[in-house]
mmCIF file of C-alpha atoms in Angstrom:
data_model
loop_
_atom_site.group_PDB
_atom_site.id
_atom_site.type_symbol
_atom_site.label_atom_id
_atom_site.label_comp_id
_atom_site.label_asym_id
_atom_site.label_seq_id
_atom_site.Cartn_x
_atom_site.Cartn_y
_atom_site.Cartn_z
ATOM 1 C CA UNK A 1 64.467 122.320 118.758
ATOM 2 C CA UNK A 2 67.783 123.932 118.175
ATOM 3 C CA UNK A 3 69.524 126.792 120.111
ATOM 4 C CA UNK A 4 71.033 129.673 118.154
ATOM 5 C CA UNK A 5 74.409 127.946 118.489
ATOM 6 C CA UNK A 6 72.833 124.959 116.662
ATOM 7 C CA UNK A 7 73.063 122.573 119.389
ATOM 8 C CA UNK A 8 69.788 120.611 119.690
ATOM 9 C CA UNK A 9 67.617 121.165 122.671
ATOM 10 C CA UNK A 10 64.808 119.010 123.848
ATOM 11 C CA UNK A 11 61.201 120.271 124.458
ATOM 12 C CA UNK A 12 59.156 117.792 126.351
ATOM 13 C CA UNK A 13 55.211 118.644 126.990
ATOM 14 C CA UNK A 14 53.837 118.208 130.396
ATOM 15 C CA UNK A 15 50.315 118.279 129.686
ATOM 16 C CA UNK A 16 48.683 116.480 126.937
ATOM 17 C CA UNK A 17 45.076 116.850 125.835
ATOM 18 C CA UNK A 18 44.577 113.137 125.012
ATOM 19 C CA UNK A 19 46.424 111.675 128.044
ATOM 20 C CA UNK A 20 45.785 111.565 131.819
ATOM 21 C CA UNK A 21 48.204 114.115 133.655
ATOM 22 C CA UNK A 22 49.964 111.863 135.899
ATOM 23 C CA UNK A 23 50.914 109.962 132.673
ATOM 24 C CA UNK A 24 51.794 112.789 130.751
ATOM 25 C CA UNK A 25 54.007 114.182 133.793
ATOM 26 C CA UNK A 26 55.700 110.948 134.312
ATOM 27 C CA UNK A 27 56.290 110.341 130.666
ATOM 28 C CA UNK A 28 57.797 113.758 130.373
ATOM 29 C CA UNK A 29 60.290 113.502 133.171
ATOM 30 C CA UNK A 30 61.345 109.948 132.002
ATOM 31 C CA UNK A 31 62.230 111.450 128.444
ATOM 32 C CA UNK A 32 64.010 114.259 129.943
ATOM 33 C CA UNK A 33 65.943 111.879 132.225
ATOM 34 C CA UNK A 34 67.043 109.561 129.468
ATOM 35 C CA UNK A 35 68.251 112.695 127.675
ATOM 36 C CA UNK A 36 70.618 113.724 130.677
ATOM 37 C CA UNK A 37 68.293 115.771 132.770
ATOM 38 C CA UNK A 38 68.860 115.482 136.611
ATOM 39 C CA UNK A 39 65.633 114.330 137.945
ATOM 40 C CA UNK A 40 64.939 113.843 141.751
ATOM 41 C CA UNK A 41 63.028 110.616 141.519
ATOM 42 C CA UNK A 42 62.956 110.325 145.359
ATOM 43 C CA UNK A 43 60.576 113.440 145.465
ATOM 44 C CA UNK A 44 58.399 111.823 142.880
ATOM 45 C CA UNK A 45 58.200 108.487 144.301
ATOM 46 C CA UNK A 46 58.532 108.766 148.103
ATOM 47 C CA UNK A 47 59.359 105.562 149.933
ATOM 48 C CA UNK A 48 60.503 103.952 146.250
ATOM 49 C CA UNK A 49 63.814 102.051 145.596
ATOM 50 C CA UNK A 50 65.843 103.083 142.705
ATOM 51 C CA UNK A 51 67.746 100.367 140.543
ATOM 52 C CA UNK A 52 69.973 100.632 137.569
ATOM 53 C CA UNK A 53 68.387 100.462 134.225
ATOM 54 C CA UNK A 54 70.291 98.786 131.254
ATOM 55 C CA UNK A 55 71.708 101.344 128.750
ATOM 56 C CA UNK A 56 69.838 99.827 125.806
ATOM 57 C CA UNK A 57 66.518 97.925 125.304
ATOM 58 C CA UNK A 58 68.052 94.546 125.040
ATOM 59 C CA UNK A 59 70.691 94.536 127.421
ATOM 60 C CA UNK A 60 70.327 91.580 129.926
ATOM 61 C CA UNK A 61 72.461 89.596 132.341
ATOM 62 C CA UNK A 62 72.059 85.708 132.697
ATOM 63 C CA UNK A 63 72.265 83.687 135.867
ATOM 64 C CA UNK A 64 71.985 80.431 134.455
ATOM 65 C CA UNK A 65 74.742 78.188 134.128
ATOM 66 C CA UNK A 66 75.722 77.751 130.521
ATOM 67 C CA UNK A 67 76.216 74.181 129.095
ATOM 68 C CA UNK A 68 79.449 73.595 127.173
ATOM 69 C CA UNK A 69 78.372 71.797 124.211
ATOM 70 C CA UNK A 70 81.920 71.620 123.020
ATOM 71 C CA UNK A 71 83.150 69.455 125.748
ATOM 72 C CA UNK A 72 80.831 66.607 124.832
ATOM 73 C CA UNK A 73 81.455 66.995 120.931
ATOM 74 C CA UNK A 74 85.179 67.163 121.220
ATOM 75 C CA UNK A 75 86.667 63.636 121.795
ATOM 76 C CA UNK A 76 89.823 64.825 123.137
ATOM 77 C CA UNK A 77 87.703 66.569 126.004
ATOM 78 C CA UNK A 78 86.450 62.807 126.772
ATOM 79 C CA UNK A 79 90.066 61.329 126.735
ATOM 80 C CA UNK A 80 89.459 59.950 123.198
ATOM 81 C CA UNK A 81 91.352 60.586 119.904
ATOM 82 C CA UNK A 82 89.806 61.749 116.578
ATOM 83 C CA UNK A 83 90.405 59.070 113.594
ATOM 84 C CA UNK A 84 89.450 61.774 110.922
ATOM 85 C CA UNK A 85 87.138 59.269 109.159
ATOM 86 C CA UNK A 86 83.539 60.413 107.914
ATOM 87 C CA UNK A 87 81.968 57.172 109.547
ATOM 88 C CA UNK A 88 83.976 56.929 112.738
ATOM 89 C CA UNK A 89 83.737 59.809 115.239
ATOM 90 C CA UNK A 90 86.251 58.777 118.095
ATOM 91 C CA UNK A 91 88.781 55.999 118.981
ATOM 92 C CA UNK A 92 90.410 54.887 122.199
ATOM 93 C CA UNK A 93 93.698 52.763 122.499
ATOM 94 C CA UNK A 94 93.130 49.896 125.172
ATOM 95 C CA UNK A 95 95.575 49.562 128.081
ATOM 96 C CA UNK A 96 98.668 47.328 127.685
ATOM 97 C CA UNK A 97 98.414 47.483 123.832
ATOM 98 C CA UNK A 98 95.491 45.096 123.899
ATOM 99 C CA UNK A 99 93.687 46.697 121.046
ATOM 100 C CA UNK A 100 91.641 49.749 119.840
ATOM 101 C CA UNK A 101 87.781 50.502 119.689
ATOM 102 C CA UNK A 102 86.498 53.190 117.198
ATOM 103 C CA UNK A 103 83.086 54.367 117.536
ATOM 104 C CA UNK A 104 80.521 56.284 115.535
ATOM 105 C CA UNK A 105 76.825 56.561 114.434
ATOM 106 C CA UNK A 106 75.249 55.899 111.328
ATOM 107 C CA UNK A 107 71.715 57.272 110.111
ATOM 108 C CA UNK A 108 70.115 58.327 106.693
ATOM 109 C CA UNK A 109 69.933 61.745 108.122
ATOM 110 C CA UNK A 110 73.908 62.130 108.699
ATOM 111 C CA UNK A 111 74.793 59.908 105.906
ATOM 112 C CA UNK A 112 72.083 60.399 103.180
ATOM 113 C CA UNK A 113 74.210 58.585 100.530
ATOM 114 C CA UNK A 114 73.582 55.359 102.360
ATOM 115 C CA UNK A 115 70.052 55.308 100.839
ATOM 116 C CA UNK A 116 71.397 54.662 97.484
ATOM 117 C CA UNK A 117 72.594 51.107 98.804
ATOM 118 C CA UNK A 118 68.907 49.490 99.060
ATOM 119 C CA UNK A 119 68.264 45.900 98.562
ATOM 120 C CA UNK A 120 64.554 44.873 98.326
ATOM 121 C CA UNK A 121 63.650 47.960 99.847
ATOM 122 C CA UNK A 122 66.064 47.746 102.679
ATOM 123 C CA UNK A 123 69.096 49.994 103.176
ATOM 124 C CA UNK A 124 72.080 48.148 103.854
ATOM 125 C CA UNK A 125 75.487 49.366 104.836
ATOM 126 C CA UNK A 126 77.897 48.431 101.810
ATOM 127 C CA UNK A 127 80.224 45.748 102.103
ATOM 128 C CA UNK A 128 83.072 48.033 100.730
ATOM 129 C CA UNK A 129 82.312 50.244 103.601
ATOM 130 C CA UNK A 130 82.846 47.247 106.175
ATOM 131 C CA UNK A 131 86.400 46.915 104.531
ATOM 132 C CA UNK A 132 87.138 50.518 104.673
ATOM 133 C CA UNK A 133 86.231 50.832 108.234
ATOM 134 C CA UNK A 134 88.230 47.713 109.229
ATOM 135 C CA UNK A 135 91.136 48.904 107.444
ATOM 136 C CA UNK A 136 90.911 52.423 109.077
ATOM 137 C CA UNK A 137 90.968 50.521 112.706
ATOM 138 C CA UNK A 138 94.084 48.552 111.570
ATOM 139 C CA UNK A 139 95.833 51.951 110.818
ATOM 140 C CA UNK A 140 95.314 52.768 114.377
ATOM 141 C CA UNK A 141 97.430 50.034 115.515
ATOM 142 C CA UNK A 142 100.036 49.713 112.775
ATOM 143 C CA UNK A 143 98.211 46.735 110.899
ATOM 144 C CA UNK A 144 97.435 48.353 107.521
ATOM 145 C CA UNK A 145 96.586 44.984 105.737
ATOM 146 C CA UNK A 146 93.382 43.094 105.915
ATOM 147 C CA UNK A 147 94.003 39.553 105.553
ATOM 148 C CA UNK A 148 90.377 38.250 105.641
ATOM 149 C CA UNK A 149 86.977 39.708 106.480
ATOM 150 C CA UNK A 150 83.842 37.142 106.879
ATOM 151 C CA UNK A 151 80.513 39.047 106.437
ATOM 152 C CA UNK A 152 78.400 37.481 109.154
ATOM 153 C CA UNK A 153 75.190 39.496 109.201
ATOM 154 C CA UNK A 154 74.351 42.493 107.162
ATOM 155 C CA UNK A 155 74.058 45.932 108.637
ATOM 156 C CA UNK A 156 70.804 47.521 108.205
ATOM 157 C CA UNK A 157 70.361 51.242 108.345
ATOM 158 C CA UNK A 158 66.827 52.350 109.709
ATOM 159 C CA UNK A 159 64.558 54.936 107.955
ATOM 160 C CA UNK A 160 64.368 56.537 111.110
ATOM 161 C CA UNK A 161 66.903 57.231 113.982
ATOM 162 C CA UNK A 162 70.387 55.790 113.894
ATOM 163 C CA UNK A 163 72.426 52.822 114.850
ATOM 164 C CA UNK A 164 75.709 52.947 117.110
ATOM 165 C CA UNK A 165 78.849 51.555 115.373
ATOM 166 C CA UNK A 166 81.803 50.020 116.869
ATOM 167 C CA UNK A 167 85.025 48.707 115.463
ATOM 168 C CA UNK A 168 87.196 46.424 117.508
ATOM 169 C CA UNK A 169 90.821 45.406 117.098
ATOM 170 C CA UNK A 170 92.220 42.908 119.576
ATOM 171 C CA UNK A 171 95.322 42.081 120.930
ATOM 172 C CA UNK A 172 98.341 40.914 118.444
ATOM 173 C CA UNK A 173 98.821 37.072 118.235
ATOM 174 C CA UNK A 174 102.228 35.213 117.776
ATOM 175 C CA UNK A 175 101.988 35.704 114.214
ATOM 176 C CA UNK A 176 101.534 39.289 114.321
ATOM 177 C CA UNK A 177 98.006 39.306 113.364
ATOM 178 C CA UNK A 178 95.176 41.090 115.167
ATOM 179 C CA UNK A 179 91.318 40.191 114.923
ATOM 180 C CA UNK A 180 88.995 42.815 113.836
ATOM 181 C CA UNK A 181 85.121 43.012 114.172
ATOM 182 C CA UNK A 182 82.383 45.426 113.265
ATOM 183 C CA UNK A 183 79.448 45.636 115.635
ATOM 184 C CA UNK A 184 76.440 47.674 115.813
ATOM 185 C CA UNK A 185 73.762 48.671 118.174
ATOM 186 C CA UNK A 186 69.931 49.741 117.089
ATOM 187 C CA UNK A 187 69.078 51.114 120.513
ATOM 188 C CA UNK A 188 70.552 51.703 123.955
ATOM 189 C CA UNK A 189 68.516 48.679 125.286
ATOM 190 C CA UNK A 190 69.311 46.455 122.224
ATOM 191 C CA UNK A 191 71.776 43.742 122.139
ATOM 192 C CA UNK A 192 75.101 44.503 120.162
ATOM 193 C CA UNK A 193 75.026 42.337 116.587
ATOM 194 C CA UNK A 194 78.392 41.329 115.132
ATOM 195 C CA UNK A 195 78.338 41.863 111.277
ATOM 196 C CA UNK A 196 81.937 40.902 110.250
ATOM 197 C CA UNK A 197 85.098 39.326 111.704
ATOM 198 C CA UNK A 198 88.403 39.013 110.294
ATOM 199 C CA UNK A 199 92.195 39.529 110.830
ATOM 200 C CA UNK A 200 94.700 42.316 110.378
ATOM 201 C CA UNK A 201 98.411 42.121 109.899
ATOM 202 C CA UNK A 202 101.613 44.300 109.751
ATOM 203 C CA UNK A 203 102.622 43.102 106.446
ATOM 204 C CA UNK A 204 103.402 45.689 103.815
ATOM 205 C CA UNK A 205 100.603 46.032 101.015
ATOM 206 C CA UNK A 206 101.672 44.506 97.864
ATOM 207 C CA UNK A 207 100.945 45.993 94.247
ATOM 208 C CA UNK A 208 97.685 45.290 92.396
ATOM 209 C CA UNK A 209 96.964 41.721 91.742
ATOM 210 C CA UNK A 210 96.912 40.667 88.111
ATOM 211 C CA UNK A 211 93.407 39.503 87.356
ATOM 212 C CA UNK A 212 94.182 38.714 83.711
ATOM 213 C CA UNK A 213 93.591 34.856 84.644
ATOM 214 C CA UNK A 214 90.165 34.061 86.278
ATOM 215 C CA UNK A 215 90.046 32.480 88.912
ATOM 216 C CA UNK A 216 93.464 33.609 90.110
ATOM 217 C CA UNK A 217 96.191 31.005 90.429
ATOM 218 C CA UNK A 218 95.512 28.967 93.632
ATOM 219 C CA UNK A 219 91.722 29.899 93.864
ATOM 220 C CA UNK A 220 88.751 27.974 93.074
ATOM 221 C CA UNK A 221 85.436 29.405 91.932
ATOM 222 C CA UNK A 222 82.382 29.129 94.100
ATOM 223 C CA UNK A 223 78.784 29.012 92.810
ATOM 224 C CA UNK A 224 76.907 32.174 94.481
ATOM 225 C CA UNK A 225 73.672 31.631 92.555
ATOM 226 C CA UNK A 226 70.832 33.021 95.031
ATOM 227 C CA UNK A 227 73.255 35.020 97.070
ATOM 228 C CA UNK A 228 73.676 38.916 97.497
#
């Protein structure tokens, strides 16, 4: 209802035909209280204890410790650096300039495009990808040139789950070259498998090679029948 001045006025029935009297009375007092009426609850509930109610229905206060997921997802929070590569999540420079290790995880869920590179029904990590991550590891230590790379074992991507990836660059030798290798681990209790090994150098990358003559000068063709 509204008063003559137009101000809303609450009218609460104390007795309801279809409800028990105690319930109607307490409901009416509660409605009046939430609309600003001064209710003496100690008189209504002798021996009871009053507690503050939330100001709205969904207000709550949590007492559980919140887990900070960002600390585990941020490489800097773990003392690592972020290589900025879609296949590598973190990098760490080894002490005394002995090299660098880059890590990541591969799966068909996080990298669905890998499923396009299937040989005989088995998804294999592309050889060009191995070259790419080896070069990225070389960039971390100022060795942008890949002098050689030997494929020792194909890197299989499972249909379910993922594999841990590790790219390791070793200490520089007298010639300025650094060894590089790519490893994977299928599970926490599995052995690490080395897939490629090679060498990186600080030599500047030259321009494109003229492939007008095949084989190139100084090279000999090798029969690859039956090999992938």
